[in-house]
Coordinates of C-alpha atoms and ligand atoms in Angstrom, one line a residue:
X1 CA -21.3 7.4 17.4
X2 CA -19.7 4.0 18.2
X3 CA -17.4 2.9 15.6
X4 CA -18.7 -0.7 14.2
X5 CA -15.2 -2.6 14.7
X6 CA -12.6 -1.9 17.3
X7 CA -9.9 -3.5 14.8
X8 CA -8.5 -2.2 11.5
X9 CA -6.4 -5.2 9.8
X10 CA -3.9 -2.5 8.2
X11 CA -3.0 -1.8 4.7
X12 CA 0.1 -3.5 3.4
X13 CA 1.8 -3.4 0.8
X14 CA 3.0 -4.7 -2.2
X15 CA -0.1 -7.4 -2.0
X16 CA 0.1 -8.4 1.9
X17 CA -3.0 -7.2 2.4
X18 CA -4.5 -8.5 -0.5
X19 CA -8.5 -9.8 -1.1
X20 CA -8.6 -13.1 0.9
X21 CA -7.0 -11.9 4.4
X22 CA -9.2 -8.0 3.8
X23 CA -12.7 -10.8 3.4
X24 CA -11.2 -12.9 6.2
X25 CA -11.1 -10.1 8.3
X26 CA -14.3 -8.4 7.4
X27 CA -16.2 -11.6 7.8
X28 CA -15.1 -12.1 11.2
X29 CA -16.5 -7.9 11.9
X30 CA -13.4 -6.1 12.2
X31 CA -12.1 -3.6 9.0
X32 CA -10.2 -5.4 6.5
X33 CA -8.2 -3.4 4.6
X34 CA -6.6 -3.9 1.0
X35 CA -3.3 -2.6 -0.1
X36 CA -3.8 -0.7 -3.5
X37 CA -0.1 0.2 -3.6
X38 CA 1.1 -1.1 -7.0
X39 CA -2.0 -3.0 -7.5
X40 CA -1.7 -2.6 -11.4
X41 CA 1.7 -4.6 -11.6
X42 CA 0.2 -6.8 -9.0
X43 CA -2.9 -7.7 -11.4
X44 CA -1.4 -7.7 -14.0
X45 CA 1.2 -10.1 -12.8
X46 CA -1.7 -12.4 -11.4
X47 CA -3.4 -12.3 -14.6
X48 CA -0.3 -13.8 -16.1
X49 CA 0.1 -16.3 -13.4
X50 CA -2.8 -17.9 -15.3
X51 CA -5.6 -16.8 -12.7
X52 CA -5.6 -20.6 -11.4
X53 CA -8.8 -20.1 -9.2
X54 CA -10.8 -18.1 -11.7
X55 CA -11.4 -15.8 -9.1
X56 CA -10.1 -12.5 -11.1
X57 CA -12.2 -13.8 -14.3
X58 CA -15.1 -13.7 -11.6
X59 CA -14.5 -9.9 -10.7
X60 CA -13.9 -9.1 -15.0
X61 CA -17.3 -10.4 -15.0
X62 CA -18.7 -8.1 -12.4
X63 CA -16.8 -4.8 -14.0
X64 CA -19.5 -2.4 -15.3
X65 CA -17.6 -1.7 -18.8
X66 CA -17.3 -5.0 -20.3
X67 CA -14.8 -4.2 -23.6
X68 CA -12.6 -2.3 -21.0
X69 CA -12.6 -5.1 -18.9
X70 CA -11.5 -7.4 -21.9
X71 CA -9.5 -5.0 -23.5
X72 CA -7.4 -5.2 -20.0
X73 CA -7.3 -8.9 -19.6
X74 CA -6.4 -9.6 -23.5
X75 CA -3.8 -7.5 -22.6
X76 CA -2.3 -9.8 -20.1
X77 CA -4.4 -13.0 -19.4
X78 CA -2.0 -16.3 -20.3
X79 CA -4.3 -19.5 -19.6
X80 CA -1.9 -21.7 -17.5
X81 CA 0.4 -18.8 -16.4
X82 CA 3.8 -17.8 -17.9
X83 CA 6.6 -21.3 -17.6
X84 CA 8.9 -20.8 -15.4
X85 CA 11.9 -18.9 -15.9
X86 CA 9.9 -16.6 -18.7
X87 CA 9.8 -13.0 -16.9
X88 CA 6.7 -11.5 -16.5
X89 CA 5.2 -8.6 -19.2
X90 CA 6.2 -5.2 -18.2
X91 CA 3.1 -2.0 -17.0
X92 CA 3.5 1.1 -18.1
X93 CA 5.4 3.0 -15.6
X94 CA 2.9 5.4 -13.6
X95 CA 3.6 9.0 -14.9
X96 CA 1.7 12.1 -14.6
X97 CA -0.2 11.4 -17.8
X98 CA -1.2 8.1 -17.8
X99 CA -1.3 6.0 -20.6
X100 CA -4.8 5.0 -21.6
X101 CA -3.6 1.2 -20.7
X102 CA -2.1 2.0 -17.4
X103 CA -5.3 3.4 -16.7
X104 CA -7.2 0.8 -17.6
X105 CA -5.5 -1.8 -15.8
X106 CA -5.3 0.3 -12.8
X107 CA -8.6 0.8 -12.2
X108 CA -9.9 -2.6 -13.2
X109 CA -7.0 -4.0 -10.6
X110 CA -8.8 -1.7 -7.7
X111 CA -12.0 -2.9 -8.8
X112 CA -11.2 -6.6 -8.8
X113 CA -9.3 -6.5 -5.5
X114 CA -12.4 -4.5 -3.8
X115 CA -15.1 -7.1 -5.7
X116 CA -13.3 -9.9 -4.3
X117 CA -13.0 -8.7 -0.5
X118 CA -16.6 -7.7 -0.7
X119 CA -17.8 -10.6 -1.8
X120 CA -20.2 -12.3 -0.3
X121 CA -20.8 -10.9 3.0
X122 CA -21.8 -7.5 4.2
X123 CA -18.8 -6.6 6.3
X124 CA -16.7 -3.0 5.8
X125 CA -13.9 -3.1 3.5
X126 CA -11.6 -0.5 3.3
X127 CA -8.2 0.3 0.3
X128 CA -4.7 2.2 1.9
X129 CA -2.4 4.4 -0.3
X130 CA 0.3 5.7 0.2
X131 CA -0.1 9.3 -0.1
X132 CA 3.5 9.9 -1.5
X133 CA 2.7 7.6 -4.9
X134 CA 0.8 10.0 -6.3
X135 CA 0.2 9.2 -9.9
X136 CA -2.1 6.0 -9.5
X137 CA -4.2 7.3 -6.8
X138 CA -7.2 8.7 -8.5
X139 CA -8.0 5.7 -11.0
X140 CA -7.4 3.2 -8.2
X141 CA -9.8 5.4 -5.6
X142 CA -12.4 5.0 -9.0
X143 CA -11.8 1.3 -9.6
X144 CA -12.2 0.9 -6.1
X145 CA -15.4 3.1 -5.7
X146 CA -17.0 1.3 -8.5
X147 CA -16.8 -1.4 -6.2
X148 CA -18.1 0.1 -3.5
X149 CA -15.3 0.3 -1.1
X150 CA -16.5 1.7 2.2
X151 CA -13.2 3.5 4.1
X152 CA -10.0 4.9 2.2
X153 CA -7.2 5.0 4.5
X154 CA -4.4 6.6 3.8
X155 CA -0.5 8.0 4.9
X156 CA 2.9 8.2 4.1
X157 CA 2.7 11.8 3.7
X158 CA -0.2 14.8 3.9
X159 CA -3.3 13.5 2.6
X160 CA -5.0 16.8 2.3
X161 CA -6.8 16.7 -1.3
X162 CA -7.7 13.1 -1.2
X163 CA -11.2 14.4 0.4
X164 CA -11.9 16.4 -2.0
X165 CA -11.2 14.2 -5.2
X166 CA -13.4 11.4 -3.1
X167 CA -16.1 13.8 -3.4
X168 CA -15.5 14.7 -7.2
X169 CA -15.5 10.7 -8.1
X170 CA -18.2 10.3 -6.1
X171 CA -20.9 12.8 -7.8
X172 CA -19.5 11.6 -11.0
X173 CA -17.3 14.7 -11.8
X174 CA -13.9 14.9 -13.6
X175 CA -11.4 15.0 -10.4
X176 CA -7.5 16.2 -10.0
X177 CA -4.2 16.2 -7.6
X178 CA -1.3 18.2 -7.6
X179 CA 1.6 16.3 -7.3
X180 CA 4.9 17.2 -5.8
X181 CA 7.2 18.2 -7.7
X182 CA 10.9 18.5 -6.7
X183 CA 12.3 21.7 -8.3
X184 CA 9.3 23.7 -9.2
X185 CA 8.6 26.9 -7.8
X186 CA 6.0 28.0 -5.8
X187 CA 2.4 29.0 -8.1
X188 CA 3.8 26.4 -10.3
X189 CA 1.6 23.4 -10.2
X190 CA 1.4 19.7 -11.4
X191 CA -1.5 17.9 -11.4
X192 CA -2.9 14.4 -12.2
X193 CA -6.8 14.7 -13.9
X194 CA -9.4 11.8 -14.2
X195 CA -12.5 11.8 -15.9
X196 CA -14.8 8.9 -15.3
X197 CA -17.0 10.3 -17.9
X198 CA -13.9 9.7 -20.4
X199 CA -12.8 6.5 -19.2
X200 CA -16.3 5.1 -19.4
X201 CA -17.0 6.7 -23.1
X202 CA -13.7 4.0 -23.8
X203 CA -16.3 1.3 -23.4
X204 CA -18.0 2.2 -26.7
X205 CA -21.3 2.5 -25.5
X206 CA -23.3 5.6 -25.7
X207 CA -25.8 4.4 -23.0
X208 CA -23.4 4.3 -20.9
X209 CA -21.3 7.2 -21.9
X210 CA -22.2 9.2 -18.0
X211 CA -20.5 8.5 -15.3
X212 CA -22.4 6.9 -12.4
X213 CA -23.0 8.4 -9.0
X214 CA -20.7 6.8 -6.9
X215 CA -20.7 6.0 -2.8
X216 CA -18.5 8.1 -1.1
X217 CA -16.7 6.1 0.9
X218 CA -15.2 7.5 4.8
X219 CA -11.5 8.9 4.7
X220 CA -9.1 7.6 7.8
X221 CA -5.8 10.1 7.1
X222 CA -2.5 7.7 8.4
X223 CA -0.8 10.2 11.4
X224 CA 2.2 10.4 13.6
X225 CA 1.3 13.4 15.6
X226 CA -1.4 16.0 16.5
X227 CA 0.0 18.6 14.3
X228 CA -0.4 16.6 11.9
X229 CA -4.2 15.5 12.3
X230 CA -4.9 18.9 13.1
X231 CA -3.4 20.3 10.0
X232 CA -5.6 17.8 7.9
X233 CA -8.8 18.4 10.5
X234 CA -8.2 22.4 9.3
X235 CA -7.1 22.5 5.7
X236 CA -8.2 19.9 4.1
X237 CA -10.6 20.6 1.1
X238 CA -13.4 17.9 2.3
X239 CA -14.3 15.7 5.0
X240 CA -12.3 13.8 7.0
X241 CA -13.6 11.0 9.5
X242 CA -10.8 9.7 11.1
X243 CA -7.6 9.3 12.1
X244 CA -5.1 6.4 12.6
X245 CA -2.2 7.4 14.6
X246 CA 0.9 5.3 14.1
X247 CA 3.7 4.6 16.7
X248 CA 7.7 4.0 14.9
X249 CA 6.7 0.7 16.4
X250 CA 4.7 0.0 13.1
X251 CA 5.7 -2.6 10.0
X252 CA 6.7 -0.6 6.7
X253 CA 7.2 2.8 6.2
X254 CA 7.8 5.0 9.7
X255 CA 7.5 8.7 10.0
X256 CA 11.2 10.2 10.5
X257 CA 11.6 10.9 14.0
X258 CA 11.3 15.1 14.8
X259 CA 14.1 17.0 14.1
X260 CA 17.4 16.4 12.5
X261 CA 18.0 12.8 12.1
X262 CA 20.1 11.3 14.5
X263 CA 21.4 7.6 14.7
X264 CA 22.1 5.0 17.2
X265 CA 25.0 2.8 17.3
X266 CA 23.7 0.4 15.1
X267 CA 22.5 2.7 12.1
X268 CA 18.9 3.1 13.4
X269 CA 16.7 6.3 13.3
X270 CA 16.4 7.5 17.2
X271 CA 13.2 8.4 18.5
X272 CA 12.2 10.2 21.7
X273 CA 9.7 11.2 23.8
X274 CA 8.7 14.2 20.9
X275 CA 7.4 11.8 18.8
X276 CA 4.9 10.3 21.0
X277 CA 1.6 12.0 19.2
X278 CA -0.7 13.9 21.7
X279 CA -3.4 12.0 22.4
X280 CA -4.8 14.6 24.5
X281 CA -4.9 16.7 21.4
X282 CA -5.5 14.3 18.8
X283 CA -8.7 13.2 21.1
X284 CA -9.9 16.6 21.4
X285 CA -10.5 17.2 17.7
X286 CA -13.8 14.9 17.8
X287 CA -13.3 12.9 15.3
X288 CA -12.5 8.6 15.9
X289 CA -9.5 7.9 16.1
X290 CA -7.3 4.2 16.0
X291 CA -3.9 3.6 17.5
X292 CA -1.5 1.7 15.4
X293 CA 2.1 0.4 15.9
X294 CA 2.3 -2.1 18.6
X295 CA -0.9 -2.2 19.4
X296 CA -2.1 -6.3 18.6
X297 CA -2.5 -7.4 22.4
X298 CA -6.1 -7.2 24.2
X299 CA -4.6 -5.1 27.1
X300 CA -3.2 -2.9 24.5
X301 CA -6.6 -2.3 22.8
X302 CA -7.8 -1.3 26.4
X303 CA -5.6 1.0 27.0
X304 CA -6.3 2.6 23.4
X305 CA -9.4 2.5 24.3
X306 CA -9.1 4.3 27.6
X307 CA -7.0 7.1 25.8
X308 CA -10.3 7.7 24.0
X309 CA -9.3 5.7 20.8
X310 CA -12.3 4.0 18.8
X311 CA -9.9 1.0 18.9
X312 CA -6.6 -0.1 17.3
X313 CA -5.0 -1.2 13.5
X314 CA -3.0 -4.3 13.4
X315 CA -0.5 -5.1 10.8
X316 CA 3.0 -7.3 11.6
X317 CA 0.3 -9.6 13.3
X318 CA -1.8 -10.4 9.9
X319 CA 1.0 -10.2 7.8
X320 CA 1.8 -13.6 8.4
X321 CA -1.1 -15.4 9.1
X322 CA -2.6 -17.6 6.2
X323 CA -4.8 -15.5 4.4
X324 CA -2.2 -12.9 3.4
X325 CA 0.3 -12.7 0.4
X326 CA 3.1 -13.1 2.0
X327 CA 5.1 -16.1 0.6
X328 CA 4.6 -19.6 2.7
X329 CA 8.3 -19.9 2.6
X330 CA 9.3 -16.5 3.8
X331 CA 6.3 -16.7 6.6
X332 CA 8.0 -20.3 7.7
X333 CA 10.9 -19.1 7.8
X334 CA 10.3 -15.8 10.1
X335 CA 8.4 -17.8 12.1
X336 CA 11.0 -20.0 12.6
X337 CA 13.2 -17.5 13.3
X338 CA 10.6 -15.9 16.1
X339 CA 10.0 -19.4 17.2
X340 CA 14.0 -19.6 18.1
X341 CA 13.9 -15.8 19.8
X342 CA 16.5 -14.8 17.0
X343 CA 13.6 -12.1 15.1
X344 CA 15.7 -8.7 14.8
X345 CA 13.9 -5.9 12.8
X346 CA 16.2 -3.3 11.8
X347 CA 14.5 0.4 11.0
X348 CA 17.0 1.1 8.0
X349 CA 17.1 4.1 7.2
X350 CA 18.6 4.4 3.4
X351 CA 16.4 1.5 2.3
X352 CA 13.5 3.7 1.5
X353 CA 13.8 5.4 -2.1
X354 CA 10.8 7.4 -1.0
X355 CA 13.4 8.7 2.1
X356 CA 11.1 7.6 5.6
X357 CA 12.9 5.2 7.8
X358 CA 11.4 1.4 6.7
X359 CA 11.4 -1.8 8.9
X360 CA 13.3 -4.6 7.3
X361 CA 12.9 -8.4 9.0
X362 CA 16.6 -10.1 9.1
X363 CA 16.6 -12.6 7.1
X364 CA 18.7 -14.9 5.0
X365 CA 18.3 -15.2 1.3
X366 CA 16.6 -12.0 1.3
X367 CA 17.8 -8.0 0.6
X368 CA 18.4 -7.9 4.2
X369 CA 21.3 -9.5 3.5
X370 CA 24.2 -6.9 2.5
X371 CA 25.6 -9.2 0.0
X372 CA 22.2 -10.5 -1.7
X373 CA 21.8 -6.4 -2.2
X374 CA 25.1 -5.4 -3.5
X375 CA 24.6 -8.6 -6.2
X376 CA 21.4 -7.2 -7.4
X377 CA 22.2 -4.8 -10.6
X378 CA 20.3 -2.1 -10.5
X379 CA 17.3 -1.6 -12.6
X380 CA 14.0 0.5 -12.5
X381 CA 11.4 -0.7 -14.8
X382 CA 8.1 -0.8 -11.9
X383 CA 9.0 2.9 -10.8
X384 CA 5.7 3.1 -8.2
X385 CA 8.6 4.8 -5.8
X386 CA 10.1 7.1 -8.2
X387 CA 10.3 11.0 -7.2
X388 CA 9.1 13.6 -10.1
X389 CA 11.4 16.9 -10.9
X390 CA 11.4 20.0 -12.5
X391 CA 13.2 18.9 -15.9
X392 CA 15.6 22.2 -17.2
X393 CA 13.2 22.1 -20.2
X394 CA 10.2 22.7 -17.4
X395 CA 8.3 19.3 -18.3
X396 CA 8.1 16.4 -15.5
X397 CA 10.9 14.0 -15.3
X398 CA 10.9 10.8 -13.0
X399 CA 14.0 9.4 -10.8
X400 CA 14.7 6.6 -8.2
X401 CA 17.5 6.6 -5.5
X402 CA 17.7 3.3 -6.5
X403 CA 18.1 2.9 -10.1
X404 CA 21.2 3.1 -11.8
X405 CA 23.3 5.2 -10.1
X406 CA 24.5 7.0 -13.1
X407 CA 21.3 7.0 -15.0
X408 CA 19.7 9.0 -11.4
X409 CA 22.7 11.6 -11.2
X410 CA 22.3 12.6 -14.9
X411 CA 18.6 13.0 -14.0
X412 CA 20.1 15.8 -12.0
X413 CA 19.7 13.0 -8.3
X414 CA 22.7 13.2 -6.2
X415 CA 25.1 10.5 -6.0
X416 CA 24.9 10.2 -2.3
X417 CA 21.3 10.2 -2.1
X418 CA 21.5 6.5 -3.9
X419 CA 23.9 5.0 -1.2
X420 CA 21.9 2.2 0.5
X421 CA 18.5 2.5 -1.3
X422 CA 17.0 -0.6 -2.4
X423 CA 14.8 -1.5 -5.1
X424 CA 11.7 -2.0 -2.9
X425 CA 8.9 -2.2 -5.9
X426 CA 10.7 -5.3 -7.2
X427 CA 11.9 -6.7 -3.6
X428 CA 8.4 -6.7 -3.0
X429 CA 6.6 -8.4 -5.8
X430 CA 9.2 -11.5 -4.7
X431 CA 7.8 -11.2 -1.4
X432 CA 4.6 -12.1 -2.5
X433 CA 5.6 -14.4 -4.9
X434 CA 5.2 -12.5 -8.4
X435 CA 8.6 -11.2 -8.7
X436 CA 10.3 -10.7 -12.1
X437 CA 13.1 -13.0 -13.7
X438 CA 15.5 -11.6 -15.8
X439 CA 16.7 -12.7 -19.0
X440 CA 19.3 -14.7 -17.5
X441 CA 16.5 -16.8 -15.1
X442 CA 17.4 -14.8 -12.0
X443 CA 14.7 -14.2 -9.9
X444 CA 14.2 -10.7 -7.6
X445 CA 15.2 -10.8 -4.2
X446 CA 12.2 -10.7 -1.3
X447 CA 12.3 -8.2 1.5
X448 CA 10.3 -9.0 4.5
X449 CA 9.0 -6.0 6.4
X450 CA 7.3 -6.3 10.1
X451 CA 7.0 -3.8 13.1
X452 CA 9.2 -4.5 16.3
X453 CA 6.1 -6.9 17.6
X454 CA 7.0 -9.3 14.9
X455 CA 8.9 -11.3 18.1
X456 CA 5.5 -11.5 19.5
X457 CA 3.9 -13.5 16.6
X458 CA 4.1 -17.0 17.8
X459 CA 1.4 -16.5 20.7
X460 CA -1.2 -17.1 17.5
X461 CA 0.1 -20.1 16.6
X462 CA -2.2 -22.9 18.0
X463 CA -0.4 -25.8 19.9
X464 CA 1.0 -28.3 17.3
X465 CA 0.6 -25.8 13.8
X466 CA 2.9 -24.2 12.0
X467 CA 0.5 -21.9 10.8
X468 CA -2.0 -19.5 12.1
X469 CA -5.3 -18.0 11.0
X470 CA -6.5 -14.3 11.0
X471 CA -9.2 -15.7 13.4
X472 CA -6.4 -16.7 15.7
X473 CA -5.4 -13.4 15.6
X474 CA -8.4 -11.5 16.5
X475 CA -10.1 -13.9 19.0
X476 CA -6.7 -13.4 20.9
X477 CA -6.9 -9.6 21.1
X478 CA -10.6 -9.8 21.4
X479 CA -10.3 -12.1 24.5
X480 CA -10.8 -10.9 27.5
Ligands
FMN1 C1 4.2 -6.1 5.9 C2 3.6 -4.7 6.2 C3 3.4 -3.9 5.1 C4 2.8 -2.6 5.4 N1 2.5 -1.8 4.3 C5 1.9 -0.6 4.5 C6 1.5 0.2 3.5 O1 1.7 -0.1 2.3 N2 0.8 1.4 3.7 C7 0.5 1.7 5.0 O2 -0.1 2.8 5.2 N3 1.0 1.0 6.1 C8 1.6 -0.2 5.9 N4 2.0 -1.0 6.9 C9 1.5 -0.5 8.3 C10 0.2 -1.2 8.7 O3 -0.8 -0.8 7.9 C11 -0.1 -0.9 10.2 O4 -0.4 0.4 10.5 C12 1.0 -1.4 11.1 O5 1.5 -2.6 10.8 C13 0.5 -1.4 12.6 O6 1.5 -1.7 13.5 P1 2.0 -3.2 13.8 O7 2.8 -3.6 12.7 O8 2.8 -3.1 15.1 O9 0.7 -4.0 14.0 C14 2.5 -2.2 6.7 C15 2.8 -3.1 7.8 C16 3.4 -4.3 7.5 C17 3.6 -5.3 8.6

């Protein structure tokens, strides 16, 4: 069957992608995608910015469980927003047991984001994860079916139990995930559990107490290479329906290249002709497929198409067009720097806590900037990024490579395992413009991430703007 859009506007994270460019996109036919990557914090964090808009009020409304819904925004609604200088209210961190409120929050925040990018038209919306935060996934993948999301897309690691808890949710039945843990031995298992029969009894109201039957929306795994998608085609324990096979040439997270890691000159991850995925192969297991990573040019979509490809996702190219969260200042300012042919994208590494290679723009006043880092004390108080281990006593505990460096190697981390990581749950929140103060008034630093075709951004801009639109965007690649 033909696939209905030929473009997936990707998943970004913290917030790029958020409601307004997802609806943008899905008005105009194509996929539009929302980021549910710390979309608790990110809620949360809007419903202290005083919800100016009313739009999140709007989606409360909508929320099937009404004294959940106002449990959650009692709990962190201020009318006006915080003043200035007064950091934000702390979320729970996400933990293998979560905390009735976390829970809450996070599945209204999924909800909300879904509502909003649904609303009003009847185009496809679709929620990423990252499969390597592992904790929040199944009460945002509920929050998010409540609202009727349409495609899950997901990567950053192996993805293959997410089918199965999509089917659980979606029959109304309790659903779990075994998380990695570092440490624990094999036949030992972890594993998050979520009961949308107990998180709607919470609502106090006996009518209500089952769970609803819920759409079950289509599963796109996030690959880098045939192995991979054939792995997930083979083993995992539900239905797949497509793939998205990223390049290295992709914004955010990259998979590490194949084999050991080996560095150029400058400090970047090398990659070779290994890590081109098979298309041959990837093509051959029947099931659509999009190519991602460099991908945002109509010739490009062509060729994808020609390889076989139901079409292509685009990311570094929405990132900073008007509907998404990036901050205006940060998007003038890397357009500015594109504009001037000065755009460098640096694939660092150590940034990562989570370990993969990650694409950091060059920019001033942000943590690309060695010295803006090293000023930064370390602190870890979103912990979306953190790694869980085997404690001595056998329970879970929960480190970052970049928290305190002393507080992660008495958690049993090593010390050289925290040389370069960055804080990238706070960096960013400032990126989008919700970053946290500390008791001193200093703000969070922003990180900008983009994919190498970042230098190409400016073809969007119209003649005479500063600015362009997603439309921009698409009517250029869907040109012909
Ligand atoms: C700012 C930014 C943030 C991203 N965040 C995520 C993310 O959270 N999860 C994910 O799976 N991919 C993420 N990506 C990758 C995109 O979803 C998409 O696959 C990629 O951008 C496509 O390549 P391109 O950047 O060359 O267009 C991000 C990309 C950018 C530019």
């Amino acid at each position: 069957m033909e696939s209905p859009f030929k473009i997936i506007q990707g998943g970004m994270g913290v917030g790029v992608s958020n409601w307004v460019l997802a609806q943008s996109v899905a008005r105009q036919g194509q996929l539009g995608v929302i980021s549910g990557t710390g979309i608790a914090a990110v809620l949360a964090r809007r419903l202290q910015s005083g919800d100016v808009d009313g739009h999140f009020r709007r989606a409360f409304d909508a929320f099937p469980y009404q004294n959940i819904a106002q449990r959650v925004w009692n709990r962190y609604f201020v009318p006006g927003g915080v003043k200035t200088k007064t950091p934000f209210k702390l979320t729970p961190m996400p933990m293998i047991r979560f905390s009735r409120a976390l829970e809450e929050l996070t599945v209204l925040a999924a909800f909300a984001e879904v509502f909003l990018a649904k609303d009003g038209h009847s185009g496809p919306i679709g929620i990423n994860l990252l499969e390597k935060v592992q904790p929040p996934t199944i009460p945002t993948l509920f929050g998010a079916m409540l609202a009727g999301v349409d495609y899950v897309l997901m990567g950053a690691g192996i993805p293959r139990f997410i089918p199965g808890v999509l089917d659980a949710l979606a029959r109304g039945e309790s659903a779990s995930l075994k998380v990695d843990v570092e440490g624990s031995e094999s036949g030992e298992s972890f594993v998050c559990q979520f009961n949308p029969a107990d998180f709607i009894a919470r609502n106090g109201d006996p009518v209500q107490a089952a769970a609803p039957l819920l759409k079950r929306p289509s599963f796109f795994a996030i690959v880098s290479s045939a192995t991979l998608a054939l792995t997930l085609a083979r083993k995992s324990n539900g239905r797949i329906d497509g793939f998205i096979v990223e390049t290295s040439a992709a914004g955010g997270h990259n998979a590490p290249p194949r084999g050991p890691m080996q560095l150029s000159a400058n400090g970047e991850p090398v990659y070779g002709p290994r890590d081109a995925a098979d298309l041959v192969k990837i093509a051959e297991i029947g099931l659509p497929f999009y190519l991602a990573g460099g991908f945002a040019t109509s010739a490009q979509l062509d060729w994808a198409l020609g390889q076989g490809a139901a079409g292509i996702q685009v990311g570094t190219a929405f990132a900073f067009c008007r509907e998404s969260g990036i901050r205006d200042d940060l998007k003038q300012q890397v357009l500015a720097t594109v504009a001037s042919g000065q755009a460098t994208v640096f694939t660092d590494p150590q940034a990562s806590p989570t370990g993969f290679p990650f694409k950091v723009v060059a920019l001033p006043e942000t943590m690309s900037d060695p010295g803006k880092y090293l000023q930064r004390e370390r602190k870890c108080d979103l912990g979306y990024l953190r790694k869980i281990y085997k404690r001595p006593d056998g329970t879970p505990g929960y480190r970052c490579a970049a928290e305190p460096v002393a507080d992660y190697v008495a958690k049993g981390g090593r010390e050289e395992d925290t040389i370069g990581r960055k804080c990238l749950c706070n960096a960013l929140f400032a990126t989008i413009g919700l970053g946290q103060i500390d008791a001193q008034g200093t703000p969070e630093t922003a990180i900008v991430t983009a994919g190498d075709d970042v230098v190409n951004i400016k073809q969007y801009l119209q003649p005479g703007q500063r600015s362009y639109s997603s439309a921009d965007v698409l009517n250029q690649i869907l040109s012909r």
